[in-house]
N, CA, C and O atoms as a CHARMM CRD file, in Angstrom:
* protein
*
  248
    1    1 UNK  N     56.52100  63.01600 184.02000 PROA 1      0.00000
    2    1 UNK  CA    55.90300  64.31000 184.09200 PROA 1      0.00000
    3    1 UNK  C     55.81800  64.86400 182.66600 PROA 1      0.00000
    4    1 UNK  O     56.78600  64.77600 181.91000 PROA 1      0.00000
    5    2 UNK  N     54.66100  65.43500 182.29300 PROA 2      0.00000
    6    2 UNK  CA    54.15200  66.09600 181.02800 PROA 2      0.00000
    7    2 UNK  C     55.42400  67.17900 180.84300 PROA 2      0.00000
    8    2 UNK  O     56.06000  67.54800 181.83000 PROA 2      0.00000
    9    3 UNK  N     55.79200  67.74200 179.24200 PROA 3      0.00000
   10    3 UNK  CA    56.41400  68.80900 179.40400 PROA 3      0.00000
   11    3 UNK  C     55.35900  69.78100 178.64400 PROA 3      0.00000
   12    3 UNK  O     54.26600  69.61400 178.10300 PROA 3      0.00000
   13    4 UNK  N     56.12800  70.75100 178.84600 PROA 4      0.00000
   14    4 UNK  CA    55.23100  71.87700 178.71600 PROA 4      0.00000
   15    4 UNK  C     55.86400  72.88600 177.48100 PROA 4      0.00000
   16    4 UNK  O     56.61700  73.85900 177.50600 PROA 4      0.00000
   17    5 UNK  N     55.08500  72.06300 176.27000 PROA 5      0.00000
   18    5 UNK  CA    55.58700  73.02100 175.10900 PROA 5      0.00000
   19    5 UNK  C     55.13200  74.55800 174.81800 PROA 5      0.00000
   20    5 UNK  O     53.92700  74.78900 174.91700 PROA 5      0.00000
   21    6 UNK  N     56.02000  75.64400 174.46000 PROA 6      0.00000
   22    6 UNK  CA    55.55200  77.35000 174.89100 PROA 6      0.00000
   23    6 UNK  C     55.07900  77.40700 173.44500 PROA 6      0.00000
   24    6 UNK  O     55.61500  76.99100 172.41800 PROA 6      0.00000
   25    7 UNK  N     53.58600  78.22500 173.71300 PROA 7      0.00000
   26    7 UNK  CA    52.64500  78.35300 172.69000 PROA 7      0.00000
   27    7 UNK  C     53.75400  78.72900 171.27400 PROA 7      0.00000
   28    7 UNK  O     54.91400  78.96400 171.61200 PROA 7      0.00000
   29    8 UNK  N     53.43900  78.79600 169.68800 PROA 8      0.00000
   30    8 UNK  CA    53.98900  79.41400 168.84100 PROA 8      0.00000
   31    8 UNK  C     54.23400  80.92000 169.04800 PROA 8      0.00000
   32    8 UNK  O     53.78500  81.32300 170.12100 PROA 8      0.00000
   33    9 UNK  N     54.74100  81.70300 168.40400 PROA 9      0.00000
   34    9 UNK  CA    54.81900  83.13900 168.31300 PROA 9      0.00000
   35    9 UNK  C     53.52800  83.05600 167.48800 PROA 9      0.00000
   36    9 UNK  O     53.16900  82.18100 166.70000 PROA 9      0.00000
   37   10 UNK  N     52.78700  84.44100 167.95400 PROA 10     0.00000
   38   10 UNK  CA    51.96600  84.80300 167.19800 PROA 10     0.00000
   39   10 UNK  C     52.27700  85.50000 165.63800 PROA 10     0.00000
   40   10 UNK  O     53.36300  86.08000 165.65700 PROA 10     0.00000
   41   11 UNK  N     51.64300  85.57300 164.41000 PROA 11     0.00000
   42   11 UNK  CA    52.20900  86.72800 163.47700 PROA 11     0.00000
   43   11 UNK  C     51.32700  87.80100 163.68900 PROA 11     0.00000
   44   11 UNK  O     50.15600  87.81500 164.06800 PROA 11     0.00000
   45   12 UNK  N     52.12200  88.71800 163.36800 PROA 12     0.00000
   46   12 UNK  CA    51.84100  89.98400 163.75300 PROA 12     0.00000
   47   12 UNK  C     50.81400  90.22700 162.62700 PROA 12     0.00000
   48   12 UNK  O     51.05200  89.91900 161.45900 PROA 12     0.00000
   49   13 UNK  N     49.57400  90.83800 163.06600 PROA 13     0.00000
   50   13 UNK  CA    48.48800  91.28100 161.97300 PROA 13     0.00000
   51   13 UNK  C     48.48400  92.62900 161.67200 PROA 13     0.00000
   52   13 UNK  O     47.43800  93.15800 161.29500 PROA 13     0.00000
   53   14 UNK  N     49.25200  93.10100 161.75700 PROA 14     0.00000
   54   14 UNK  CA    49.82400  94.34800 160.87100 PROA 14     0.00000
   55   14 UNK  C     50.40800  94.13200 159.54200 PROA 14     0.00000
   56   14 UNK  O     49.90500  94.59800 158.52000 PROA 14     0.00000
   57   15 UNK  N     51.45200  93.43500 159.56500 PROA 15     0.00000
   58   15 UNK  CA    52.23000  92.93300 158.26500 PROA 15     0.00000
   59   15 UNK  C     51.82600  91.26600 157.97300 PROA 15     0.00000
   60   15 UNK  O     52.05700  90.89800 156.82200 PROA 15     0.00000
   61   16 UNK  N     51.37900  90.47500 158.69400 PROA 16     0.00000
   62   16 UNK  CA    51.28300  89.13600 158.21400 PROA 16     0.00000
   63   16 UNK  C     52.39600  88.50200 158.35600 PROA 16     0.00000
   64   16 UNK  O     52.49400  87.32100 158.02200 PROA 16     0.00000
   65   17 UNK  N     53.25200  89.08900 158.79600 PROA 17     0.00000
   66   17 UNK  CA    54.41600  87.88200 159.09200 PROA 17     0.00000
   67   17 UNK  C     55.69100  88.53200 158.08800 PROA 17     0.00000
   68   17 UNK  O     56.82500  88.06600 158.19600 PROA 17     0.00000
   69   18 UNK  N     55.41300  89.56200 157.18300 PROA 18     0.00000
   70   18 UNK  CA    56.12200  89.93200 156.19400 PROA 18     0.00000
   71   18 UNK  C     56.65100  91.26100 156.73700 PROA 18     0.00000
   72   18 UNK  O     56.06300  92.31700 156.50500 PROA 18     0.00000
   73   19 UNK  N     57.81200  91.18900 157.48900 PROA 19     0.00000
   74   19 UNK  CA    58.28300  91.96200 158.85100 PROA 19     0.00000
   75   19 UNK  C     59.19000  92.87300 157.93300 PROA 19     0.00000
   76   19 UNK  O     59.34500  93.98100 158.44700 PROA 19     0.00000
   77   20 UNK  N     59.81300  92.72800 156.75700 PROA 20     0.00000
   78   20 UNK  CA    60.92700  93.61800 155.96800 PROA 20     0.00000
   79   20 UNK  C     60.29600  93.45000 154.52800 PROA 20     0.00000
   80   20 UNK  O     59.68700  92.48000 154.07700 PROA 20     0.00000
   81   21 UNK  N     60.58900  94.59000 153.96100 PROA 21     0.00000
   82   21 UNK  CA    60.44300  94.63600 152.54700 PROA 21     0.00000
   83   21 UNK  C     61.58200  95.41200 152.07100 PROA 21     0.00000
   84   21 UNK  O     62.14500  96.20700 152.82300 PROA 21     0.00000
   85   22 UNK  N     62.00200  95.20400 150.70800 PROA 22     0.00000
   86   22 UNK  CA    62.75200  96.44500 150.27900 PROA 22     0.00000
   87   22 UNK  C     61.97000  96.85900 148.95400 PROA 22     0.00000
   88   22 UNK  O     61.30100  96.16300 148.19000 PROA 22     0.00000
   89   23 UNK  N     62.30300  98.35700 148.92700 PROA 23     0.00000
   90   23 UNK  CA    61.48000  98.95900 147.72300 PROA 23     0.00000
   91   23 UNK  C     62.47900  99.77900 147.03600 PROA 23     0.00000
   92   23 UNK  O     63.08300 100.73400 147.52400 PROA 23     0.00000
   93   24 UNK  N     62.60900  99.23200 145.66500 PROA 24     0.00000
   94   24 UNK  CA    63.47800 100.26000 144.71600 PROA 24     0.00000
   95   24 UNK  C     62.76100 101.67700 144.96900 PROA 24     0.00000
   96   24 UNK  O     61.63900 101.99000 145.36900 PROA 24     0.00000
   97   25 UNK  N     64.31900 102.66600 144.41000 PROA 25     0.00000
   98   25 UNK  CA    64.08300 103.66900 144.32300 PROA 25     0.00000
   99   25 UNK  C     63.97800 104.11100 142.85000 PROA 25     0.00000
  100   25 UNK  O     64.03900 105.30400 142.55200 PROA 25     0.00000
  101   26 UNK  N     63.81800 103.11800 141.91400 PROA 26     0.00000
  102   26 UNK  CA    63.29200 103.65900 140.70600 PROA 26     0.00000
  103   26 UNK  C     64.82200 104.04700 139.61100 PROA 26     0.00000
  104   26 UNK  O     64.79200 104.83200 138.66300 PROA 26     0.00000
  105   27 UNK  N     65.94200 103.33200 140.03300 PROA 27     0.00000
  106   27 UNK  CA    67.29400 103.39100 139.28100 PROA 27     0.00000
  107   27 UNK  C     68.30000 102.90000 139.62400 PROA 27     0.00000
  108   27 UNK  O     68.08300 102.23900 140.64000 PROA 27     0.00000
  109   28 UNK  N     69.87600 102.83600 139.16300 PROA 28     0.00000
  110   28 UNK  CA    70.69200 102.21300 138.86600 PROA 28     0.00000
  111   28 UNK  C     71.84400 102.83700 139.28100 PROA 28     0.00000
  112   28 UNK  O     72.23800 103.91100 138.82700 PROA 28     0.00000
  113   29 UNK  N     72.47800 102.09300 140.26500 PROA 29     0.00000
  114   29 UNK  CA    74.30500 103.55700 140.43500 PROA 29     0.00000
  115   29 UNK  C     74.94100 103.16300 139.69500 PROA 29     0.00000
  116   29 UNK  O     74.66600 102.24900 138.91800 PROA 29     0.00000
  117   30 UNK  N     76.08200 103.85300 139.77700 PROA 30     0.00000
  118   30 UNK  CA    77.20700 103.33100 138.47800 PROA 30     0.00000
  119   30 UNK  C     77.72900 102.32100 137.90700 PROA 30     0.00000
  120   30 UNK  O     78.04000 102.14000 136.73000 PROA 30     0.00000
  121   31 UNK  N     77.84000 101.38700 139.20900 PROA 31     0.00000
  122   31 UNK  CA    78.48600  99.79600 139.22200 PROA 31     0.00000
  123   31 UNK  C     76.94500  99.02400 138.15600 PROA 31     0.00000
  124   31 UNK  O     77.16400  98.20200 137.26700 PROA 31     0.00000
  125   32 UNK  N     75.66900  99.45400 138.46600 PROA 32     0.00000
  126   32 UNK  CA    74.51000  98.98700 137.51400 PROA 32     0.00000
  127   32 UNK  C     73.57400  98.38600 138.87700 PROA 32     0.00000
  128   32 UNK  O     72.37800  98.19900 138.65300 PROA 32     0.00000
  129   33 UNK  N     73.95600  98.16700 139.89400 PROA 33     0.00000
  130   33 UNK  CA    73.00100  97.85400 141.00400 PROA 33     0.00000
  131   33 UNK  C     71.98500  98.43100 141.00200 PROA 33     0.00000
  132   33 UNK  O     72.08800  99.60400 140.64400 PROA 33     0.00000
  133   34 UNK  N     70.74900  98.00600 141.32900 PROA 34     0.00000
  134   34 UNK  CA    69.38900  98.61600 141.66800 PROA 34     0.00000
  135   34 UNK  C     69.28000  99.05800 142.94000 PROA 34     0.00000
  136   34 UNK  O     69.24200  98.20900 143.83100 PROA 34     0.00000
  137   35 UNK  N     69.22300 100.15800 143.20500 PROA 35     0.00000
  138   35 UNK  CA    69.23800 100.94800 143.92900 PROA 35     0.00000
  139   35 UNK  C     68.08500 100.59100 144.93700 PROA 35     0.00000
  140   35 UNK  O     67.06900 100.92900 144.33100 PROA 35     0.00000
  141   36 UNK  N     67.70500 100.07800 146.17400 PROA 36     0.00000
  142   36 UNK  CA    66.96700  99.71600 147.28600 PROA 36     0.00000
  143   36 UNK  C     67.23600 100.13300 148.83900 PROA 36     0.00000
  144   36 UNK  O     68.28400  99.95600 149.46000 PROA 36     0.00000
  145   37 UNK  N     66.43100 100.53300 149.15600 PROA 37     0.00000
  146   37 UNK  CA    66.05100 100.61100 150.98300 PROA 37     0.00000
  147   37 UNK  C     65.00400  99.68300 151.26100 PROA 37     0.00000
  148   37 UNK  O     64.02800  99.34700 150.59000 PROA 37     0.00000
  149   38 UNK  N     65.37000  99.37100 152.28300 PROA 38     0.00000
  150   38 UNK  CA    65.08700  98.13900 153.43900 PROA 38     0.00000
  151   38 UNK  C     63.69100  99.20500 154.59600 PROA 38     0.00000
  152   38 UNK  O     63.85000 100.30500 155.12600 PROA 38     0.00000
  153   39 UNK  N     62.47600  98.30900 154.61600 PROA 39     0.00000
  154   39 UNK  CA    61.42600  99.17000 155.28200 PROA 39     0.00000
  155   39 UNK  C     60.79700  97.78100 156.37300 PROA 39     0.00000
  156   39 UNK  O     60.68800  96.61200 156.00200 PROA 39     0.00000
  157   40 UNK  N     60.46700  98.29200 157.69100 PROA 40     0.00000
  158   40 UNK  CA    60.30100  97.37600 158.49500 PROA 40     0.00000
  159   40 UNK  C     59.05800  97.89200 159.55600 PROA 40     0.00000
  160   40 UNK  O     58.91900  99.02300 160.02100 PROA 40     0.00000
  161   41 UNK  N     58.45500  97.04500 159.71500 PROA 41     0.00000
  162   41 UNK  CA    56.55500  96.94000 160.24400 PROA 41     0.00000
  163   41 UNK  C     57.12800  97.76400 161.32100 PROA 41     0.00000
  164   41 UNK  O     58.16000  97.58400 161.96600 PROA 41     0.00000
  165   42 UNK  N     55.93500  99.04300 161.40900 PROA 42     0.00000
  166   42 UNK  CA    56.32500  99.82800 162.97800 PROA 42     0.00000
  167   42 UNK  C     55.51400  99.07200 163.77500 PROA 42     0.00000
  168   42 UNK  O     55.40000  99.63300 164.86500 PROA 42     0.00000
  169   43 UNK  N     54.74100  97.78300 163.70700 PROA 43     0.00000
  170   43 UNK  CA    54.07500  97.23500 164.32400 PROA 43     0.00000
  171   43 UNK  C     54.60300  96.56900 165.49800 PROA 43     0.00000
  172   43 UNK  O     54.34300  96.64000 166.69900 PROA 43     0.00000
  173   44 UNK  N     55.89500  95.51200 164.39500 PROA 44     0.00000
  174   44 UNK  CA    56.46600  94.29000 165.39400 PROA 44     0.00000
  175   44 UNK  C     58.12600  94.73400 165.24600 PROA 44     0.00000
  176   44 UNK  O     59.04100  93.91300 165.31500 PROA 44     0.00000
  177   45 UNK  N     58.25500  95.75100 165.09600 PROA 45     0.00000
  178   45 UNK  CA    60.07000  96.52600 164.32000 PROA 45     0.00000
  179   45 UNK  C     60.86800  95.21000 163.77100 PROA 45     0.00000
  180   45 UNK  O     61.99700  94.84400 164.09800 PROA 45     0.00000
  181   46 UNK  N     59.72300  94.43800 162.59500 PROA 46     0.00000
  182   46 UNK  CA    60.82200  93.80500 161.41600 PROA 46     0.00000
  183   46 UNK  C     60.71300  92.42600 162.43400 PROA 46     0.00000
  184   46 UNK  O     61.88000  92.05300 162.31600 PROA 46     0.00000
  185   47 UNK  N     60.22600  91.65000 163.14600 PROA 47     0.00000
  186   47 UNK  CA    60.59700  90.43400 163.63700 PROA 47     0.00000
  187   47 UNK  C     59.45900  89.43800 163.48400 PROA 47     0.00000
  188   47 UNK  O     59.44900  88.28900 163.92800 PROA 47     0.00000
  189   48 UNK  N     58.17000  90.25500 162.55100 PROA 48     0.00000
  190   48 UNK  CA    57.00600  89.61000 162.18300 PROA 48     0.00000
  191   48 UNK  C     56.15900  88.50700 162.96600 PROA 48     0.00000
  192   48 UNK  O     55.34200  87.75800 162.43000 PROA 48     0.00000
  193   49 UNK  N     56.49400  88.52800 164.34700 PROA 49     0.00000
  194   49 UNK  CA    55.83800  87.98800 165.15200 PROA 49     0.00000
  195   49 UNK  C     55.42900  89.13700 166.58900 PROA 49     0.00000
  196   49 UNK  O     56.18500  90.08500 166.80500 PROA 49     0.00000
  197   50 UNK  N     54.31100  88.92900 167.38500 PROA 50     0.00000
  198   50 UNK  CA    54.25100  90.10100 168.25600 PROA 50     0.00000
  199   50 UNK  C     53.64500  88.75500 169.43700 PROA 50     0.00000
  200   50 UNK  O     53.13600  87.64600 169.27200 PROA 50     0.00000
  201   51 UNK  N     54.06300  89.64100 170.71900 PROA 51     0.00000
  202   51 UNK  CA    54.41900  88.66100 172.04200 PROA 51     0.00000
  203   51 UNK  C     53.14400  88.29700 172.09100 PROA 51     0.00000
  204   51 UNK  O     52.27300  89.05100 171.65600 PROA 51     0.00000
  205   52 UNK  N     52.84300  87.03500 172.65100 PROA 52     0.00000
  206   52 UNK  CA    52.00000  85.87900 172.73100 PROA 52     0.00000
  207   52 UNK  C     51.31500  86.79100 174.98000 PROA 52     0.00000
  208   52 UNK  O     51.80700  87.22800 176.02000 PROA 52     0.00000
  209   53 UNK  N     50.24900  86.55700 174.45700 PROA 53     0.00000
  210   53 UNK  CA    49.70700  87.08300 175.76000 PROA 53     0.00000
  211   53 UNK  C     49.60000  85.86900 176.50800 PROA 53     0.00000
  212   53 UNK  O     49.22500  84.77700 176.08100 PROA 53     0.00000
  213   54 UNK  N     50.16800  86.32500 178.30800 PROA 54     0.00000
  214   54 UNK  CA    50.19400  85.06900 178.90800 PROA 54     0.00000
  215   54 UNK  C     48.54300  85.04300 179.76700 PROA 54     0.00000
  216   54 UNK  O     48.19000  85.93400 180.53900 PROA 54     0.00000
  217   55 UNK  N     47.89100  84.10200 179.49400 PROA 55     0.00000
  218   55 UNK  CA    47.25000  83.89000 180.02200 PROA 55     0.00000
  219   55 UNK  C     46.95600  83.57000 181.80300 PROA 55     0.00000
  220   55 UNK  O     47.32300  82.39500 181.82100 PROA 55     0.00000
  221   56 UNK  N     46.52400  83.88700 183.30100 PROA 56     0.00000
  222   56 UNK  CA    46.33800  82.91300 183.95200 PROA 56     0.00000
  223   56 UNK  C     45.38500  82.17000 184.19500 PROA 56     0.00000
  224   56 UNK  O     44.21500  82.53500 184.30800 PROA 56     0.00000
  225   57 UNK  N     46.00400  80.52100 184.34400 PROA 57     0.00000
  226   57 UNK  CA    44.58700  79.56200 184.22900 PROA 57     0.00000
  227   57 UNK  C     44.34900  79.14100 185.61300 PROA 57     0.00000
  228   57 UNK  O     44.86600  78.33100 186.38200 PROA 57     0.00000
  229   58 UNK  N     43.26300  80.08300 185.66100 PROA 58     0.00000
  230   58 UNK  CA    42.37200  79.68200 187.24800 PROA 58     0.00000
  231   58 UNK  C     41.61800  78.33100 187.21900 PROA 58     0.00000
  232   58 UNK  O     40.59200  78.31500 186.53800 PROA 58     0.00000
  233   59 UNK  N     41.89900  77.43900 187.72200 PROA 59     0.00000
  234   59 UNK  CA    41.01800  76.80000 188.02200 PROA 59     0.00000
  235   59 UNK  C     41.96000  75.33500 187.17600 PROA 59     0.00000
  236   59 UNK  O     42.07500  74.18400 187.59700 PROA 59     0.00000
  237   60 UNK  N     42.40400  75.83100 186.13400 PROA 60     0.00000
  238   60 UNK  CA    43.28500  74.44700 185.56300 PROA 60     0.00000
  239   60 UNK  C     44.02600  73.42900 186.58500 PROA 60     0.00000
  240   60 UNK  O     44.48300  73.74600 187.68200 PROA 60     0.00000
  241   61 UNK  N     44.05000  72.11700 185.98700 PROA 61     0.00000
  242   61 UNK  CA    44.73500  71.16600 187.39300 PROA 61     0.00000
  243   61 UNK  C     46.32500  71.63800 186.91700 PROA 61     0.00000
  244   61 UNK  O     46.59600  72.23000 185.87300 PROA 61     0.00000
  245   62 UNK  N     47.20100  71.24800 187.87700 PROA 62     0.00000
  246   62 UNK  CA    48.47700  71.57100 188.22400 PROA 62     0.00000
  247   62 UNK  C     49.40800  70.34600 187.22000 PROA 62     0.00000
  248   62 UNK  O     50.63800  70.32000 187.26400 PROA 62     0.00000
């Protein structure tokens, strides 16, 4: 019997697949770290793939 491999995840065409970014805030804390926040697609919330629509196949053989 055939198996039945489940389609890929789609990428999400909002972000392209690029689900997190971080963006300096433009300086340095004391220790000398660059100062960053973490920003995530309100599209797919950061998992850069969005659910695969299930199709039904009428008429396909079994």
């Amino acid at each position: 019997m055939a198996q039945h491999t489940p389609p890929p995840p789609r990428i999400c065409p909002v972000c392209d697949g690029f689900a997190s970014v971080a963006i300096t805030l433009g300086g340095r804390d004391a220790r000398g770290h660059l100062r960053t926040i973490t920003a995530h697609c309100p599209a797919c919330h950061g998992t850069g793939t969005t659910p695969t629509r299930r199709r039904d196949r009428e008429g396909a053989r079994a």
